[in-house]
Tab-separated table of C-alpha atoms in Angstrom:
chain	number	residue	atom	x	y	z
S	1	MET	CA	50.966	3.209	-13.814
S	2	ASN	CA	53.185	3.023	-16.890
S	3	CYS	CA	50.057	2.904	-19.055
S	4	ILE	CA	48.704	6.099	-17.486
S	5	PHE	CA	51.811	8.098	-18.330
S	6	SER	CA	52.542	6.450	-21.679
S	7	GLY	CA	48.942	6.459	-22.910
S	8	LYS	CA	49.053	2.751	-23.755
S	9	ASP	CA	45.885	0.749	-23.142
S	10	CYS	CA	45.885	-1.195	-19.884
S	11	PHE	CA	45.160	-4.920	-20.151
S	12	LEU	CA	42.931	-4.612	-17.079
S	13	ASP	CA	40.497	-2.559	-19.175
S	14	GLN	CA	39.859	-5.469	-21.523
S	15	PRO	CA	36.390	-7.093	-21.198
S	16	LYS	CA	37.606	-10.415	-19.775
S	17	TRP	CA	39.654	-8.673	-17.090
S	18	GLN	CA	36.811	-6.265	-16.317
S	19	LYS	CA	34.558	-9.249	-15.769
S	20	LEU	CA	37.093	-10.934	-13.485
S	21	SER	CA	37.685	-7.759	-11.477
S	22	ALA	CA	33.978	-7.248	-11.018
S	23	SER	CA	33.463	-10.855	-9.929
S	24	LEU	CA	36.044	-10.306	-7.190
S	25	SER	CA	34.071	-7.314	-5.994
S	26	PHE	CA	31.078	-9.388	-4.883
S	27	ASP	CA	27.793	-7.515	-5.222
S	28	THR	CA	29.407	-4.314	-6.502
S	29	ALA	CA	29.804	-5.911	-9.917
S	30	GLY	CA	26.916	-4.234	-11.728
S	31	ASP	CA	26.816	-4.576	-15.510
S	32	VAL	CA	30.422	-5.070	-16.523
S	33	ARG	CA	29.716	-5.120	-20.229
S	34	ARG	CA	28.376	-1.559	-19.990
S	35	ASN	CA	31.088	-0.543	-17.509
S	36	GLU	CA	28.463	0.233	-14.894
S	37	VAL	CA	29.148	-0.417	-11.234
S	38	THR	CA	26.633	-0.308	-8.409
S	39	TYR	CA	27.522	0.155	-4.769
S	40	GLU	CA	25.796	-1.650	-1.948
S	41	PRO	CA	25.945	-0.490	1.694
S	42	LEU	CA	27.794	-2.376	4.397
S	43	GLY	CA	25.888	-5.565	5.179
S	44	PRO	CA	24.842	-6.381	8.770
S	45	LEU	CA	27.239	-9.342	8.986
S	46	GLU	CA	30.010	-7.879	6.836
S	47	SER	CA	33.288	-6.695	8.301
S	48	LEU	CA	34.851	-3.409	7.285
S	49	GLU	CA	37.788	-5.377	5.857
S	50	SER	CA	35.635	-7.313	3.388
S	51	TYR	CA	33.614	-4.181	2.629
S	52	TRP	CA	36.790	-2.289	1.798
S	53	SER	CA	38.048	-5.136	-0.400
S	54	ARG	CA	35.056	-4.628	-2.687
S	55	TYR	CA	35.831	-0.959	-3.162
S	56	HIS	CA	39.548	-1.597	-3.466
S	57	ASN	CA	38.996	-3.848	-6.482
S	58	ILE	CA	36.731	-1.283	-8.129
S	59	TYR	CA	39.393	1.383	-7.563
S	60	TYR	CA	41.775	-0.501	-9.863
S	61	VAL	CA	39.010	-1.096	-12.394
S	62	LEU	CA	38.500	2.669	-12.597
S	63	LEU	CA	42.235	3.337	-12.720
S	64	SER	CA	42.590	1.024	-15.711
S	65	LYS	CA	40.238	3.308	-17.679
S	66	VAL	CA	42.504	6.349	-17.363
S	67	PRO	CA	45.109	5.626	-20.134
S	68	PRO	CA	42.717	6.228	-23.078
S	69	VAL	CA	41.869	9.595	-21.525
S	70	THR	CA	45.499	10.642	-21.050
S	71	ARG	CA	46.375	9.601	-24.594
S	72	VAL	CA	43.740	11.829	-26.225
S	73	ALA	CA	44.234	14.673	-23.726
S	74	TYR	CA	47.978	14.764	-24.384
S	75	ASP	CA	47.471	14.991	-28.149
S	76	ILE	CA	44.975	17.834	-27.748
S	77	ARG	CA	47.239	19.697	-25.321
S	78	GLU	CA	50.210	19.403	-27.678
S	79	ASP	CA	48.107	20.687	-30.594
S	80	ARG	CA	47.070	23.734	-28.570
S	81	LYS	CA	50.680	24.398	-27.496
S	82	HIS	CA	51.690	24.596	-31.150
S	83	GLY	CA	48.731	26.758	-32.175
S	84	ILE	CA	46.947	23.900	-33.928
S	85	ALA	CA	43.184	23.652	-33.565
S	86	PRO	CA	42.394	20.170	-32.195
S	87	ASP	CA	40.094	17.815	-34.048
S	88	PRO	CA	36.534	18.598	-32.790
S	89	SER	CA	35.652	14.907	-32.820
S	90	GLN	CA	38.608	14.169	-30.536
S	91	VAL	CA	37.606	16.990	-28.184
S	92	GLU	CA	34.081	15.608	-27.996
S	93	LEU	CA	35.404	12.087	-27.395
S	94	LEU	CA	37.679	13.313	-24.611
S	95	ALA	CA	34.872	15.273	-22.958
S	96	GLN	CA	32.684	12.172	-22.939
S	97	GLN	CA	35.399	9.815	-21.691
S	98	ALA	CA	36.778	12.117	-19.002
S	99	GLY	CA	33.347	13.294	-17.870
S	100	ARG	CA	31.976	9.779	-17.540
S	101	LEU	CA	35.030	8.463	-15.705
S	102	ARG	CA	35.064	11.478	-13.381
S	103	SER	CA	31.442	10.751	-12.439
S	104	GLU	CA	32.324	7.108	-11.778
S	105	CYS	CA	35.256	8.124	-9.573
S	106	LEU	CA	33.073	10.546	-7.612
S	107	ALA	CA	30.509	7.782	-7.068
S	108	TRP	CA	33.265	5.436	-5.888
S	109	TYR	CA	34.588	8.029	-3.447
S	110	ASP	CA	31.137	8.833	-2.065
S	111	GLY	CA	30.453	5.139	-1.554
S	112	VAL	CA	33.731	4.286	0.115
S	113	VAL	CA	33.613	7.246	2.527
S	114	SER	CA	29.896	7.301	3.362
S	115	GLY	CA	29.945	3.539	3.880
S	116	GLY	CA	32.728	3.833	6.441
S	117	ALA	CA	35.242	1.693	4.538
S	118	ILE	CA	37.872	4.392	5.042
S	119	THR	CA	37.892	7.328	7.425
S	120	PRO	CA	38.494	10.933	6.335
S	121	PRO	CA	41.932	12.434	7.018
S	122	VAL	CA	42.666	15.132	9.575
S	123	GLU	CA	44.964	18.147	9.585
S	124	VAL	CA	47.899	18.235	11.999
S	125	LEU	CA	50.939	20.443	12.442
S	126	SER	CA	53.963	19.544	10.337
S	127	GLU	CA	56.980	18.143	12.186
S	128	ASP	CA	59.348	18.638	9.246
S	129	PRO	CA	61.381	21.854	9.567
S	130	ASN	CA	61.901	21.889	5.785
S	131	SER	CA	58.207	21.541	4.940
S	132	PRO	CA	56.648	24.486	3.092
S	133	PHE	CA	53.365	23.707	4.863
S	134	VAL	CA	52.388	24.645	8.412
S	135	THR	CA	49.769	21.891	8.536
S	136	ILE	CA	49.786	18.531	6.773
S	137	VAL	CA	47.224	15.824	6.015
S	138	LYS	CA	47.286	12.727	8.221
S	139	PHE	CA	45.347	9.504	7.624
S	140	SER	CA	44.230	6.514	9.673
S	141	SER	CA	47.139	4.634	8.054
S	142	PRO	CA	49.721	5.427	5.355
S	143	TRP	CA	48.140	2.841	3.047
S	144	ILE	CA	44.728	4.480	3.321
S	145	GLY	CA	46.522	7.739	2.625
S	146	SER	CA	47.948	6.212	-0.539
S	147	VAL	CA	44.427	5.471	-1.749
S	148	TYR	CA	43.322	9.030	-1.078
S	149	MET	CA	46.360	10.407	-2.881
S	150	GLY	CA	45.759	8.119	-5.853
S	151	TYR	CA	42.130	9.213	-6.042
S	152	TRP	CA	43.106	12.886	-5.934
S	153	ALA	CA	45.733	12.331	-8.636
S	154	THR	CA	43.232	10.585	-10.888
S	155	MET	CA	40.762	13.436	-10.422
S	156	LEU	CA	43.549	15.864	-11.337
S	157	ILE	CA	44.129	14.019	-14.608
S	158	LEU	CA	40.437	13.846	-15.493
S	159	GLN	CA	39.675	17.448	-14.600
S	160	GLU	CA	42.682	18.742	-16.507
S	161	ALA	CA	41.489	16.688	-19.487
S	162	LEU	CA	38.116	18.426	-19.200
S	163	ASN	CA	39.912	21.784	-19.057
S	164	GLU	CA	41.494	20.922	-22.412
S	165	CYS	CA	38.013	20.443	-23.875
S	166	GLN	CA	36.971	24.034	-23.180
S	167	ALA	CA	36.860	26.703	-25.851
S	168	GLY	CA	38.929	29.852	-25.499
S	169	GLN	CA	40.532	30.629	-22.158
S	170	GLU	CA	37.899	28.996	-19.976
S	171	ARG	CA	39.363	26.469	-17.520
S	172	PRO	CA	36.677	25.673	-14.917
S	173	TYR	CA	38.760	23.161	-12.950
S	174	ASP	CA	41.933	25.181	-12.365
S	175	GLU	CA	41.093	26.218	-8.804
S	176	GLY	CA	39.962	22.726	-7.813
S	177	ASN	CA	43.071	21.198	-9.358
S	178	GLN	CA	45.348	23.465	-7.352
S	179	GLU	CA	43.600	22.370	-4.165
S	180	LEU	CA	43.942	18.679	-5.063
S	181	ALA	CA	47.638	19.105	-5.850
S	182	ARG	CA	48.254	20.786	-2.498
S	183	LYS	CA	46.396	17.996	-0.694
S	184	ILE	CA	48.721	15.474	-2.308
S	185	LEU	CA	51.843	17.431	-1.408
S	186	ARG	CA	50.622	17.997	2.149
S	187	SER	CA	50.153	14.227	2.469
S	188	LEU	CA	53.773	13.361	1.670
S	189	GLU	CA	55.059	13.799	5.208
S	190	HIS	CA	52.749	11.076	6.573
S	191	VAL	CA	52.256	8.736	3.608
S	192	GLY	CA	55.780	8.993	2.176
S	193	ARG	CA	57.650	7.927	5.301
S	194	GLY	CA	59.309	4.536	5.801
S	195	ILE	CA	60.675	1.969	3.383
S	196	MET	CA	57.405	1.676	1.434
S	197	GLY	CA	56.688	5.400	1.506
S	198	PRO	CA	58.055	6.219	-1.963
S	199	TYR	CA	56.055	3.337	-3.447
S	200	ARG	CA	52.862	4.656	-1.849
S	201	VAL	CA	53.255	8.211	-3.141
S	202	GLY	CA	54.970	7.721	-6.531
S	203	TYR	CA	51.934	7.982	-8.813
S	204	ALA	CA	50.240	10.870	-7.041
S	205	LEU	CA	53.461	12.822	-6.575
S	206	ARG	CA	54.340	12.710	-10.270
S	207	VAL	CA	50.878	14.013	-11.186
S	208	ALA	CA	50.794	16.733	-8.521
S	209	TYR	CA	54.228	17.952	-9.622
S	210	GLU	CA	52.720	19.104	-12.915
S	211	PHE	CA	50.349	21.426	-11.039
S	212	ALA	CA	52.813	22.818	-8.487
S	213	ASP	CA	54.368	26.270	-8.661
S	214	LEU	CA	58.145	26.700	-8.875
S	215	PRO	CA	58.887	26.849	-5.103
S	216	LEU	CA	56.890	23.675	-4.496
S	217	ARG	CA	58.547	21.928	-7.441
S	218	ILE	CA	61.952	22.737	-5.998
S	219	TRP	CA	60.839	21.329	-2.646
S	220	VAL	CA	59.464	18.153	-4.269
S	221	GLU	CA	62.675	17.496	-6.153
S	222	SER	CA	64.686	18.061	-2.988
S	223	ILE	CA	63.088	14.986	-1.391
S	224	LEU	CA	63.309	12.763	-4.468
S	225	ASP	CA	66.918	11.865	-3.685
S	226	GLU	CA	65.753	10.348	-0.399
S	227	TYR	CA	62.937	8.450	-2.085
S	228	THR	CA	65.253	7.101	-4.783
S	229	GLN	CA	67.109	5.026	-2.204
S	230	GLN	CA	63.996	2.839	-1.856
S	231	TYR	CA	62.223	3.379	-5.174
S	232	ALA	CA	64.404	4.045	-8.223
S	233	ALA	CA	61.444	5.114	-10.369
S	234	LEU	CA	61.313	8.336	-8.344
S	235	SER	CA	64.786	9.435	-9.391
S	236	PRO	CA	65.019	13.209	-9.918
S	237	GLU	CA	66.330	12.403	-13.391
S	238	THR	CA	62.830	11.239	-14.381
S	239	TYR	CA	61.424	14.700	-13.573
S	240	PRO	CA	61.841	17.841	-15.713
S	241	ARG	CA	64.943	19.839	-14.798
S	242	LEU	CA	64.411	23.397	-13.563
S	243	HIS	CA	66.625	26.094	-15.107
S	244	GLY	CA	69.184	23.466	-16.099
S	245	LYS	CA	69.622	22.281	-12.515
S	246	SER	CA	68.093	19.424	-10.602
S	247	GLY	CA	65.616	20.144	-7.814
S	248	PRO	CA	68.072	19.142	-5.062
S	249	GLN	CA	70.698	21.554	-6.422
S	250	LEU	CA	68.188	24.405	-6.496
S	251	PHE	CA	66.944	23.556	-3.018
S	252	ARG	CA	70.474	23.616	-1.624
S	253	ASP	CA	71.161	26.913	-3.413
S	254	ALA	CA	68.000	28.429	-1.935
S	255	ALA	CA	68.898	27.149	1.535
S	256	GLY	CA	72.337	28.707	1.223
S	257	VAL	CA	70.807	32.079	0.378
S	258	ARG	CA	68.464	31.842	3.371
S	259	ASN	CA	71.376	31.003	5.658
S	260	GLY	CA	73.621	33.703	4.243
S	261	LEU	CA	76.083	31.235	2.702
């Protein structure tokens, strides 16, 4: 995860590690040298557990390809922020990298869901009185939910990278990105509970935060203090401060206004 946010290359994306990862994925290996992966349906004598293990390994193979995308996308975004026209060759490179990896992630998702390795989530009423959402997303297990959230976060990164490749004001993925971010935030109540909850949601939450509006950012930062008790990497201090105050301070201020304090 550090590589994704720092832009450093991940060792898992090196050829020898790609080959090892693919060999652990049984017949999903495909042509590792060309970074192509094929997906086979559930075999007649194969359990869902072993079937899922194949896709789980490929998930990390795909995740290891994200850092080169974030590195180039960040440079292009910073250039645009400062009114500098990005290098056309870098824009073209980013479009190719992000577009190809997005297609691979979509193929992975279609395979893992259509094959029955994981079941789709359902919507249920929130039980948290402080939740900004009436309904939340619930999964067959919190760990499966973590996979969904990670997939949505990765798609957010890739689609925002493709937005940066557009000329002018065109941003074709903005609406889809907002929906993905809300899915992640609506999953926190189920996936983020318990001792391991913060670990399960850390990556996706940090990505979704970048796409949330101010009220949702304040809400996110209000729960980071709780998460920090189990997972220090989710300290509010690692998130941008809003108006010079931390999220928890703003949330308490807003609650005081609502309660007439």
